[in-house]
XYZ file of C-alpha atoms in Angstrom:
680
model
C 0.000 0.000 0.000
C 1.254 3.425 -0.854
C -0.386 5.470 1.871
C 1.674 5.491 5.066
C -1.488 5.936 7.116
C -2.939 2.671 5.975
C -3.004 -0.017 8.631
C -1.819 -3.083 6.733
C 1.360 -3.733 4.786
C 1.232 -6.042 1.777
C 3.827 -8.634 0.901
C 5.155 -8.965 -2.628
C 2.382 -11.264 -3.869
C -0.335 -8.844 -2.608
C -2.245 -11.954 -1.455
C -1.327 -11.535 2.218
C -1.126 -8.638 4.659
C 0.365 -8.222 8.123
C -2.218 -6.308 10.157
C -1.153 -4.348 13.272
C -4.058 -5.769 15.301
C -3.159 -9.367 14.400
C 0.621 -9.573 14.299
C 0.975 -13.270 15.088
C -0.043 -14.488 11.598
C -0.500 -12.985 8.128
C -4.025 -12.527 6.754
C -4.835 -14.123 3.387
C -7.043 -12.430 0.801
C -10.326 -14.175 -0.090
C -11.355 -12.478 -3.321
C -14.586 -14.351 -4.089
C -17.303 -15.796 -1.907
C -17.907 -19.546 -2.152
C -21.323 -21.112 -2.672
C -21.482 -22.017 1.029
C -20.870 -18.403 2.027
C -18.617 -17.076 4.755
C -20.324 -18.012 8.024
C -18.374 -15.649 10.237
C -18.317 -12.025 11.353
C -15.717 -9.369 10.623
C -13.473 -8.680 13.634
C -13.241 -5.051 12.522
C -16.875 -3.957 12.160
C -18.790 -6.942 13.548
C -20.915 -7.341 10.405
C -21.442 -10.660 8.606
C -18.378 -11.444 6.533
C -18.476 -11.102 2.761
C -15.828 -11.136 0.028
C -13.450 -9.536 -0.603
C -11.977 -10.071 2.853
C -8.791 -11.097 4.621
C -8.729 -14.158 6.876
C -6.248 -15.950 9.142
C -6.117 -19.670 8.442
C -4.736 -20.354 11.937
C -6.933 -18.236 14.209
C -10.343 -17.840 12.547
C -9.678 -14.078 12.456
C -11.415 -12.168 9.634
C -11.524 -8.619 8.280
C -13.461 -7.113 5.400
C -11.006 -5.703 2.872
C -12.352 -2.228 3.638
C -11.789 -2.717 7.387
C -8.308 -4.182 6.881
C -7.300 -1.180 4.778
C -8.852 1.478 7.027
C -6.334 4.240 7.815
C -4.676 4.188 11.222
C -5.259 7.926 11.592
C -7.966 10.399 10.532
C -6.864 14.021 10.335
C -10.341 15.224 11.304
C -13.931 14.123 11.491
C -17.047 16.313 11.065
C -18.536 14.986 14.300
C -15.517 16.125 16.282
C -14.183 19.481 15.235
C -13.188 20.371 18.804
C -9.801 18.601 18.512
C -9.415 18.478 14.744
C -5.703 19.263 15.034
C -5.112 16.167 17.162
C -7.035 13.817 14.854
C -8.471 10.382 15.604
C -6.481 7.154 16.029
C -7.667 3.680 15.070
C -7.971 1.380 18.081
C -9.206 -2.145 18.698
C -11.988 -2.509 21.244
C -12.335 -2.953 24.070
C -9.687 -0.288 24.593
C -7.170 -0.814 27.477
C -8.363 2.442 29.027
C -11.964 1.785 28.066
C -13.449 3.064 31.321
C -13.121 6.481 29.666
C -14.354 5.320 26.251
C -18.138 5.570 26.483
C -19.254 4.292 23.075
C -19.689 5.413 19.495
C -20.759 9.045 19.200
C -23.110 8.232 16.320
C -24.719 4.826 16.917
C -24.231 4.948 20.724
C -23.041 1.318 20.858
C -20.133 0.186 23.037
C -16.821 0.103 21.151
C -16.151 -3.647 20.961
C -14.650 -3.659 17.462
C -12.386 -1.218 15.582
C -13.028 2.418 16.405
C -11.395 5.823 16.108
C -10.431 7.612 19.306
C -9.512 11.172 20.227
C -6.702 11.014 22.776
C -7.540 14.497 24.048
C -11.085 13.810 25.272
C -11.833 10.105 24.550
C -14.410 10.919 21.875
C -14.903 7.694 19.915
C -16.660 6.594 16.743
C -16.695 3.040 15.423
C -15.259 2.111 12.052
C -18.678 1.735 10.373
C -19.933 5.148 11.472
C -16.610 6.840 10.711
C -17.013 5.878 7.051
C -20.205 7.984 6.853
C -18.168 11.184 6.912
C -17.474 10.921 3.184
C -21.199 10.750 2.309
C -23.054 12.933 4.837
C -22.632 16.418 6.201
C -22.835 17.161 9.907
C -22.876 20.614 11.479
C -21.321 21.003 14.909
C -23.066 23.728 16.916
C -21.874 25.715 19.867
C -23.238 24.758 23.259
C -27.024 25.045 23.229
C -28.912 26.455 26.223
C -31.095 23.364 26.368
C -28.250 20.894 26.883
C -24.946 20.794 28.734
C -22.906 19.568 25.708
C -22.559 20.870 22.133
C -25.221 19.436 19.812
C -24.691 18.141 16.276
C -27.222 18.922 13.541
C -28.059 16.561 10.676
C -30.605 17.459 8.039
C -31.537 13.967 6.772
C -31.060 11.431 9.573
C -33.070 8.632 7.869
C -30.391 8.439 5.164
C -28.119 6.929 7.827
C -29.033 3.397 8.875
C -28.047 3.779 12.526
C -30.605 6.576 13.048
C -33.465 4.318 11.958
C -33.192 2.575 15.329
C -33.774 5.766 17.344
C -36.701 8.060 17.995
C -37.053 11.643 19.211
C -36.530 12.044 22.972
C -39.438 14.520 23.184
C -42.210 13.286 20.869
C -40.957 9.659 20.509
C -41.613 9.725 16.769
C -39.099 8.403 14.151
C -36.271 10.728 13.120
C -37.735 11.610 9.728
C -36.879 15.328 9.872
C -33.879 17.463 10.751
C -32.437 16.378 14.083
C -30.072 17.446 16.829
C -28.134 14.852 18.786
C -25.470 14.816 21.479
C -22.393 12.727 20.745
C -21.727 12.426 24.498
C -25.189 11.546 25.873
C -26.631 8.375 24.309
C -30.250 9.296 25.091
C -30.339 12.903 23.853
C -31.695 12.930 20.279
C -34.398 15.462 19.404
C -36.150 16.782 16.290
C -35.224 20.356 15.388
C -38.901 21.350 15.459
C -39.334 19.784 18.928
C -36.315 21.630 20.257
C -37.466 24.939 18.736
C -40.991 24.480 20.133
C -40.054 23.097 23.552
C -42.827 24.299 25.945
C -41.887 26.708 28.718
C -44.570 25.255 31.003
C -45.794 21.669 31.400
C -48.141 19.687 33.621
C -46.307 16.573 34.656
C -47.784 13.391 36.225
C -44.932 13.243 38.744
C -46.047 16.566 40.287
C -49.810 17.117 40.023
C -50.254 20.085 42.341
C -48.304 22.727 40.362
C -47.130 23.264 36.785
C -43.422 22.920 36.036
C -41.487 25.702 34.283
C -38.487 25.400 31.976
C -35.249 26.712 33.509
C -31.670 27.002 32.263
C -28.689 26.732 34.553
C -24.951 26.119 34.221
C -24.891 24.901 37.808
C -25.847 21.373 38.763
C -29.430 20.696 39.824
C -30.859 17.646 41.556
C -33.498 15.637 39.688
C -36.174 14.313 42.047
C -37.018 11.470 39.674
C -33.697 9.850 38.827
C -32.036 11.035 42.059
C -28.992 12.365 40.197
C -27.412 15.757 39.581
C -27.455 17.313 36.096
C -26.576 20.601 34.433
C -28.398 22.367 31.609
C -32.152 22.673 31.094
C -34.684 21.314 33.571
C -38.327 21.683 34.535
C -38.978 22.829 38.087
C -41.454 24.027 40.665
C -39.947 26.823 42.751
C -42.736 26.550 45.355
C -41.970 22.917 46.187
C -38.286 22.890 45.213
C -39.170 20.019 42.877
C -36.995 19.615 39.760
C -36.833 17.063 36.988
C -34.125 16.727 34.377
C -35.215 17.313 30.787
C -34.604 13.689 29.797
C -36.725 12.422 32.716
C -39.536 14.707 31.618
C -39.398 13.120 28.157
C -39.827 9.483 29.205
C -41.914 7.249 26.985
C -45.177 6.091 28.550
C -45.011 2.675 26.830
C -41.859 0.808 25.809
C -42.025 -2.127 23.415
C -38.853 -4.081 22.710
C -39.411 -7.814 22.316
C -35.676 -8.447 22.217
C -35.601 -7.380 25.897
C -39.105 -8.334 27.137
C -41.969 -10.115 25.390
C -44.682 -7.681 26.581
C -45.049 -3.861 26.526
C -43.772 -2.035 29.620
C -45.840 0.866 31.003
C -44.337 3.868 32.772
C -45.317 4.191 36.459
C -44.667 7.668 37.883
C -45.409 7.093 41.562
C -42.360 7.513 43.791
C -42.841 4.510 46.076
C -40.015 2.187 47.040
C -39.967 -1.199 45.266
C -37.701 -4.151 44.498
C -36.776 -4.291 40.825
C -37.676 -7.674 39.319
C -34.951 -7.298 36.671
C -31.910 -6.723 38.905
C -33.148 -7.571 42.417
C -32.187 -4.244 44.020
C -34.298 -1.490 45.566
C -35.742 1.467 43.665
C -37.612 4.542 44.879
C -38.271 6.587 41.772
C -39.343 6.022 38.152
C -40.328 2.470 37.263
C -41.916 0.500 34.440
C -44.448 -2.277 34.977
C -45.577 -5.284 32.970
C -49.214 -6.057 33.815
C -48.988 -9.480 32.098
C -45.998 -10.724 34.123
C -46.773 -8.661 37.260
C -43.224 -7.299 37.250
C -41.810 -3.874 38.077
C -38.386 -2.679 36.926
C -36.085 0.334 37.126
C -36.020 2.700 34.183
C -32.376 1.709 33.599
C -33.311 -2.004 33.603
C -35.749 -1.864 30.673
C -32.729 -2.041 28.356
C -30.751 -4.798 30.079
C -29.064 -7.016 27.468
C -30.835 -10.384 27.131
C -27.638 -12.315 26.361
C -24.048 -11.523 27.296
C -20.719 -13.311 27.017
C -19.028 -12.877 30.383
C -15.277 -13.391 30.455
C -15.433 -15.445 33.663
C -17.660 -18.166 32.200
C -17.164 -20.407 29.166
C -20.728 -20.094 27.836
C -23.107 -17.228 27.099
C -25.413 -16.306 29.983
C -29.048 -15.178 29.722
C -31.071 -12.666 31.727
C -34.168 -13.982 33.523
C -36.599 -12.255 35.888
C -36.763 -15.421 38.024
C -35.145 -18.859 38.117
C -37.263 -21.994 38.086
C -35.826 -24.953 40.002
C -37.092 -28.193 41.501
C -34.484 -28.049 44.233
C -34.495 -26.115 47.487
C -30.740 -25.564 47.398
C -29.389 -22.050 47.808
C -27.708 -20.469 44.788
C -24.783 -18.084 45.290
C -23.515 -15.457 42.869
C -20.250 -16.636 41.293
C -18.798 -13.119 41.577
C -19.630 -11.818 45.077
C -20.675 -15.199 46.561
C -23.753 -13.764 48.238
C -27.133 -15.428 47.741
C -29.068 -14.980 44.487
C -32.797 -14.709 45.178
C -34.552 -17.105 42.811
C -37.595 -14.839 42.450
C -35.518 -11.841 41.312
C -33.598 -11.024 38.159
C -30.217 -12.600 37.454
C -28.008 -13.919 34.656
C -27.598 -17.680 34.368
C -26.243 -20.339 32.029
C -28.734 -22.445 30.079
C -26.354 -25.334 29.412
C -27.641 -28.622 30.926
C -25.796 -29.384 34.144
C -24.260 -25.889 34.387
C -25.387 -24.062 37.531
C -23.611 -20.770 36.840
C -25.624 -17.776 38.095
C -24.676 -14.161 38.918
C -26.345 -11.000 40.163
C -27.220 -8.499 37.434
C -25.302 -5.624 39.016
C -22.264 -7.823 39.720
C -21.880 -9.050 36.148
C -22.570 -5.660 34.510
C -20.384 -3.636 36.898
C -17.296 -3.645 34.659
C -17.937 -3.192 30.930
C -14.475 -4.623 30.151
C -15.587 -8.090 31.274
C -18.649 -8.726 29.119
C -19.859 -8.449 25.558
C -23.493 -7.991 24.518
C -24.739 -10.782 22.250
C -27.532 -9.774 19.876
C -28.219 -13.218 18.393
C -27.980 -16.674 19.992
C -26.110 -17.913 16.903
C -23.200 -15.692 17.940
C -22.794 -17.848 21.081
C -21.909 -20.863 18.946
C -19.458 -18.822 16.865
C -17.678 -17.544 19.986
C -17.301 -21.064 21.386
C -16.016 -22.446 18.065
C -13.494 -19.618 17.860
C -12.084 -20.373 21.318
C -11.618 -24.101 20.616
C -8.846 -23.921 18.020
C -5.957 -26.161 18.979
C -2.302 -25.157 18.701
C -1.667 -28.585 17.126
C -1.570 -27.915 13.390
C -1.712 -31.542 12.230
C -1.944 -35.009 13.796
C 0.385 -37.365 11.915
C 0.044 -40.598 13.898
C -2.303 -41.948 16.610
C -2.120 -45.004 18.884
C -4.822 -47.576 19.615
C -6.228 -45.427 22.422
C -6.724 -42.554 19.968
C -3.926 -40.401 21.405
C -1.899 -38.323 18.982
C 1.592 -39.839 19.063
C 3.161 -37.647 16.375
C 2.113 -34.052 15.681
C 2.965 -30.778 14.002
C 2.820 -27.889 16.482
C 2.534 -24.198 15.627
C 5.501 -23.326 17.887
C 8.123 -25.674 16.410
C 9.554 -26.373 12.965
C 10.004 -30.157 13.497
C 7.490 -32.905 14.259
C 6.943 -33.803 17.931
C 6.684 -37.359 19.291
C 4.725 -38.537 22.356
C 6.654 -40.178 25.246
C 6.053 -41.054 28.893
C 9.595 -40.897 30.306
C 12.968 -39.333 29.563
C 15.685 -41.636 28.263
C 18.310 -39.870 30.389
C 18.095 -38.578 33.945
C 18.439 -34.959 32.883
C 16.564 -31.987 34.347
C 14.530 -31.049 31.247
C 11.961 -28.279 31.289
C 8.836 -27.822 29.220
C 9.394 -25.097 26.627
C 5.871 -23.777 27.210
C 5.563 -23.429 31.008
C 9.284 -23.796 31.898
C 8.436 -26.308 34.636
C 10.230 -29.698 34.864
C 9.140 -32.414 32.441
C 7.095 -35.105 34.166
C 4.459 -37.639 33.170
C 3.467 -37.718 29.505
C 5.064 -35.212 27.091
C 6.009 -34.475 23.478
C 9.626 -34.137 22.397
C 11.524 -33.295 19.227
C 13.877 -36.018 17.964
C 15.984 -33.460 16.056
C 16.580 -30.810 18.735
C 16.102 -30.357 22.518
C 12.462 -29.179 22.518
C 9.902 -30.530 25.011
C 6.232 -29.874 25.764
C 3.988 -31.389 28.393
C 1.042 -33.047 26.624
C -1.351 -30.613 28.296
C 0.855 -27.694 27.220
C 0.915 -28.880 23.607
C -2.897 -29.009 23.580
C -3.426 -25.401 24.697
C -5.878 -23.467 22.481
C -4.286 -20.896 20.191
C -7.142 -18.504 21.007
C -8.380 -18.376 24.588
C -11.286 -16.476 26.107
C -9.580 -15.651 29.385
C -11.676 -14.636 32.369
C -9.546 -11.530 33.032
C -11.054 -9.761 30.007
C -13.858 -10.448 27.537
C -11.693 -10.013 24.410
C -9.807 -12.974 22.929
C -6.296 -13.804 24.150
C -3.861 -15.066 21.492
C -1.116 -17.612 22.194
C 2.398 -16.791 20.997
C 5.780 -18.403 21.510
C 8.005 -15.326 21.624
C 11.221 -16.293 23.341
C 11.584 -13.654 26.106
C 8.863 -11.681 27.892
C 7.818 -10.457 31.310
C 4.439 -11.643 32.568
C 2.150 -8.712 33.395
C 0.480 -10.745 36.172
C 3.168 -12.630 38.130
C 6.019 -10.251 37.083
C 8.294 -13.191 36.166
C 10.496 -13.171 33.059
C 9.991 -16.316 31.024
C 11.129 -17.968 27.814
C 7.915 -20.005 27.582
C 4.621 -19.270 25.812
C 2.429 -16.247 26.499
C -1.151 -15.182 25.897
C -1.583 -11.593 24.735
C -4.631 -9.997 26.422
C -6.203 -6.676 25.372
C -3.401 -6.124 22.903
C -0.764 -5.189 25.480
C -0.844 -7.517 28.526
C 1.346 -10.630 28.281
C 0.225 -13.516 30.494
C 2.486 -16.532 30.957
C 0.751 -19.877 30.555
C 1.243 -20.687 34.240
C -0.965 -17.708 35.118
C -3.323 -18.475 32.230
C -4.140 -21.867 33.755
C -5.378 -20.314 37.016
C -9.175 -20.166 37.201
C -11.005 -17.201 38.740
C -12.371 -19.447 41.525
C -9.801 -21.784 43.080
C -8.905 -24.013 45.980
C -5.448 -23.373 47.434
C -3.360 -25.623 49.683
C -2.280 -22.580 51.654
C -5.812 -21.667 52.791
C -8.788 -23.589 54.166
C -11.468 -21.730 52.134
C -11.811 -21.317 48.396
C -10.582 -18.063 46.819
C -12.084 -15.939 44.064
C -10.514 -13.148 42.038
C -11.594 -9.639 43.028
C -10.548 -6.884 40.611
C -10.964 -4.235 43.316
C -8.942 -5.972 46.028
C -5.839 -3.961 47.049
C -4.944 -5.921 50.185
C -1.440 -7.160 50.989
C -0.670 -10.649 49.696
C -0.591 -13.218 52.515
C 2.062 -15.182 50.647
C 4.711 -12.468 50.316
C 3.437 -9.304 52.031
C 3.455 -7.180 48.842
C 0.493 -4.908 48.048
C -1.777 -6.358 45.333
C -1.906 -3.664 42.650
C -4.167 -5.202 39.995
C -6.666 -7.180 42.074
C -6.141 -10.415 43.987
C -7.556 -13.816 44.804
C -9.329 -13.287 48.090
C -11.361 -15.268 50.580
C -15.023 -14.411 51.089
C -14.965 -15.575 54.713
C -11.771 -14.016 56.083
C -9.131 -11.414 55.225
C -6.874 -13.581 53.108
C -5.530 -12.548 49.693
C -2.999 -13.875 47.188
C -1.442 -12.351 44.087
C -0.630 -14.219 40.864
C 3.065 -14.397 41.774
C 2.549 -16.485 44.921
C -0.299 -18.513 43.485
C 1.888 -19.765 40.615
C 4.987 -20.633 42.661
C 6.224 -24.198 41.918
C 5.082 -26.661 44.602
C 8.626 -28.012 44.872
C 12.111 -26.990 43.772
C 15.725 -28.168 43.884
C 18.585 -26.204 45.435
C 22.169 -27.133 46.264
C 21.542 -26.240 49.914
C 19.680 -29.563 50.364
C 19.886 -33.018 48.807
C 16.087 -33.355 48.842
C 13.458 -31.403 46.965
C 12.304 -28.371 48.896
C 8.542 -28.121 49.305
C 6.497 -24.915 49.231
C 5.319 -24.381 52.809
C 2.538 -22.071 53.957
C 2.729 -21.952 57.769
C 5.572 -21.650 60.256
C 4.938 -21.930 63.997
C 8.328 -20.485 64.944
C 8.467 -16.960 66.338
C 11.777 -16.181 64.599
C 13.089 -17.779 61.410
C 16.100 -17.351 59.163
C 16.777 -18.273 55.548
C 19.408 -21.027 55.239
C 20.589 -19.637 51.885
C 20.997 -15.882 52.443
C 21.184 -16.236 56.278
C 18.882 -13.232 56.642
C 15.697 -12.941 58.708
C 12.667 -14.698 57.233
C 9.158 -13.580 58.213
C 7.450 -16.781 59.452
C 4.015 -15.492 58.432
C 4.927 -15.613 54.711
C 5.305 -18.607 52.401
C 8.701 -20.324 52.136
C 10.426 -23.500 50.893
C 11.450 -26.183 53.359
C 12.715 -29.726 53.808
C 11.140 -31.524 56.774
C 13.922 -34.151 56.826
C 16.783 -31.688 57.124
C 14.934 -28.785 58.788
C 15.998 -26.530 55.896
C 13.981 -23.358 55.190
C 14.532 -20.519 52.728
C 12.931 -17.543 50.999
C 11.202 -18.469 47.687
C 13.409 -15.996 45.801
C 16.577 -17.476 47.310
C 15.529 -20.979 46.242
C 14.251 -20.140 42.758
C 16.671 -17.338 41.865
C 15.851 -14.238 39.884
C 14.989 -16.009 36.616
C 13.568 -19.478 37.373
C 11.592 -19.619 34.125
C 14.297 -18.518 31.672
C 16.108 -20.999 29.468
C 19.839 -20.579 28.793
C 20.455 -19.137 25.341
C 17.065 -17.404 25.051
C 17.196 -14.224 22.957
C 16.066 -10.821 24.258
C 15.164 -8.175 21.693
C 16.215 -4.518 21.865
C 12.952 -3.756 23.732
C 14.773 -4.829 26.939
C 18.131 -3.141 26.267
C 19.766 -0.475 24.094
C 22.434 -2.610 22.429
C 22.321 -2.630 18.618
C 22.236 -6.472 18.469
C 19.991 -8.997 20.176
C 21.329 -10.432 23.442
C 21.315 -14.006 24.782
C 20.691 -14.939 28.413
C 23.105 -17.225 30.333
C 23.072 -18.248 34.004
C 26.825 -18.704 34.092
C 29.720 -17.532 31.964
C 33.201 -18.979 31.475
C 36.051 -16.943 32.883
C 35.523 -13.555 34.453
C 34.740 -11.057 31.641
C 34.036 -7.435 32.505
C 30.497 -6.047 32.314
C 30.256 -3.530 29.459
C 28.119 -1.273 31.663
C 29.600 -1.239 35.186
C 33.084 -2.639 34.471
C 32.837 -5.278 37.224
C 33.541 -8.985 36.674
C 30.652 -11.144 35.427
C 30.051 -14.535 37.023
C 26.384 -15.417 36.636
C 23.068 -14.220 35.163
C 24.339 -12.200 32.233
C 23.277 -11.179 28.751
C 25.792 -11.664 25.958
C 25.678 -10.340 22.403
C 24.302 -12.848 19.925
C 26.824 -11.823 17.263
C 30.120 -13.737 17.454
C 32.064 -10.651 16.322
C 30.740 -8.517 19.196
C 32.081 -8.970 22.769
C 29.300 -6.992 24.499
C 28.336 -8.562 27.855
C 26.222 -7.112 30.654
C 24.917 -8.078 34.089
C 21.155 -8.653 34.274
C 21.217 -6.282 37.232
C 22.718 -3.542 35.076
C 19.793 -3.910 32.651
C 17.372 -3.355 35.528
C 15.693 -6.753 35.061
C 15.683 -7.816 38.728
C 12.364 -7.414 40.501
């Protein structure tokens, strides 16, 4: 491609591209659609796939040609003239800082696919809506008295498909005429004629005794209906100090949306307290009722998604106003572990034998952890996409049906199944960097080993930490974002920037741990100190629901046993020490008996985990580190020990162990790991 702003670079045959949002494999051009059709959705815009498109033969990753070739940067957009000099940058949703990204300014949907983002104010517009700028004219107005944000004017809204789904906030009629809308507030869309003719006085069913008058204020005012503060226009009664926000005054009396609820919902103005049948929590202001089902719901709950894919469960979960069961057993929410009332709204799994259920407010609390599913067919597609094996081809099988010879995506030679090593050598799995044991695959041409379970890892994983897909890669040297360990094994890339080692990836969000009597669950908001090491948990922790016990990923993934020259036996990870004072037998320094340690019961040996494992327990000798980790002009190789006593090229001191050495034979650059700042 000639344009430098374009997001994909072609190879010489122009049949493949390397896309910046899918770096692990090239994408192959599909020029014509087959008779069977392309039964998949574009990962750029979310629409049904059609030719021409680019596809990954390894990962089931697809992009329309137009989405693949979308520019990485837009100089300006008519919907966002405020920061036209800064421009908009193409991003892949959900964005790492997506708590500030509220949704597309035009279609109001959450940015789960490709979208353009303003880094100055987090204005965002998805890739489909951004393409409208070449066909339609928008006029950005200055701040209008009626609303707190600038409004955008469009003369023919029905010419744009996304506007066909909306109606006027005031009269509730379709947007057939000239319209104003707010790119910040999803619910503020109003006909020009309605805005121009907005009444200065209204009689409102929420306040029968006096009329309400239209007021304008830059200061915040409290709305008696939604119980929130707003700025801008509002209707109020100065005699009673009763105010309602403009959008609350415009509520529809009847809501019909069969994708959310099978019957019409009727607005109920009375301000009595009630328990919402959709989410199970209390309300004391505006509600909607269904006379057929005898249910009452919050205004905000009339638009609850019917189906979502939650990152912490393998299947899609469905919203229900009550759960039918023939058992009297209590059901607990799998997030907060408090009871779920069966006669109140919740999300649950419909798979036979799966008892997964969660509170509505628990599962929808963090938008980064779920994805709204519009069609049940999408559930099947998501599950198929997450089941792709990293085994490219099975060459031979035994009588039991086990694959005895395979091709694996991470290695250039075939791998053979075995159940024991021919020599008593301390071999480590090249995926998890833990010792080889039990059944494994090995390469007969070079020293490459994989546990059988490691070889069978999916190449795409829906990890519970985030609702977007995690992609497996076998880059040789990385630091795990979660346990902070450097490793030469495999990693999953989450949210486009977080690398998770496969040891951490195997940890479920609800676990049993030998070091604690109760089960633990991951809490994203937990900032307690880790009971294993005493360090503050920065990014959430596995905590106990019954007592103040928390663990970080680093302690939870410590090897259960390890070898060290201090003892002839294997040292076992130990969780409790009854001694009042303890010392490490390796460094001979004080050891806090309340933290985890390694010990040998036969020899009464005890030591800090870091003293036993060393600084780089999961690095393989000879692994290559790219220039991302250093400023040398060649790649460097890691070695635990070095022959002789060469001088460090940085500090000038002698090197003995844990060094990086230049990969090029003609270059004598050598540096301590400590001098590179890699110790943690």
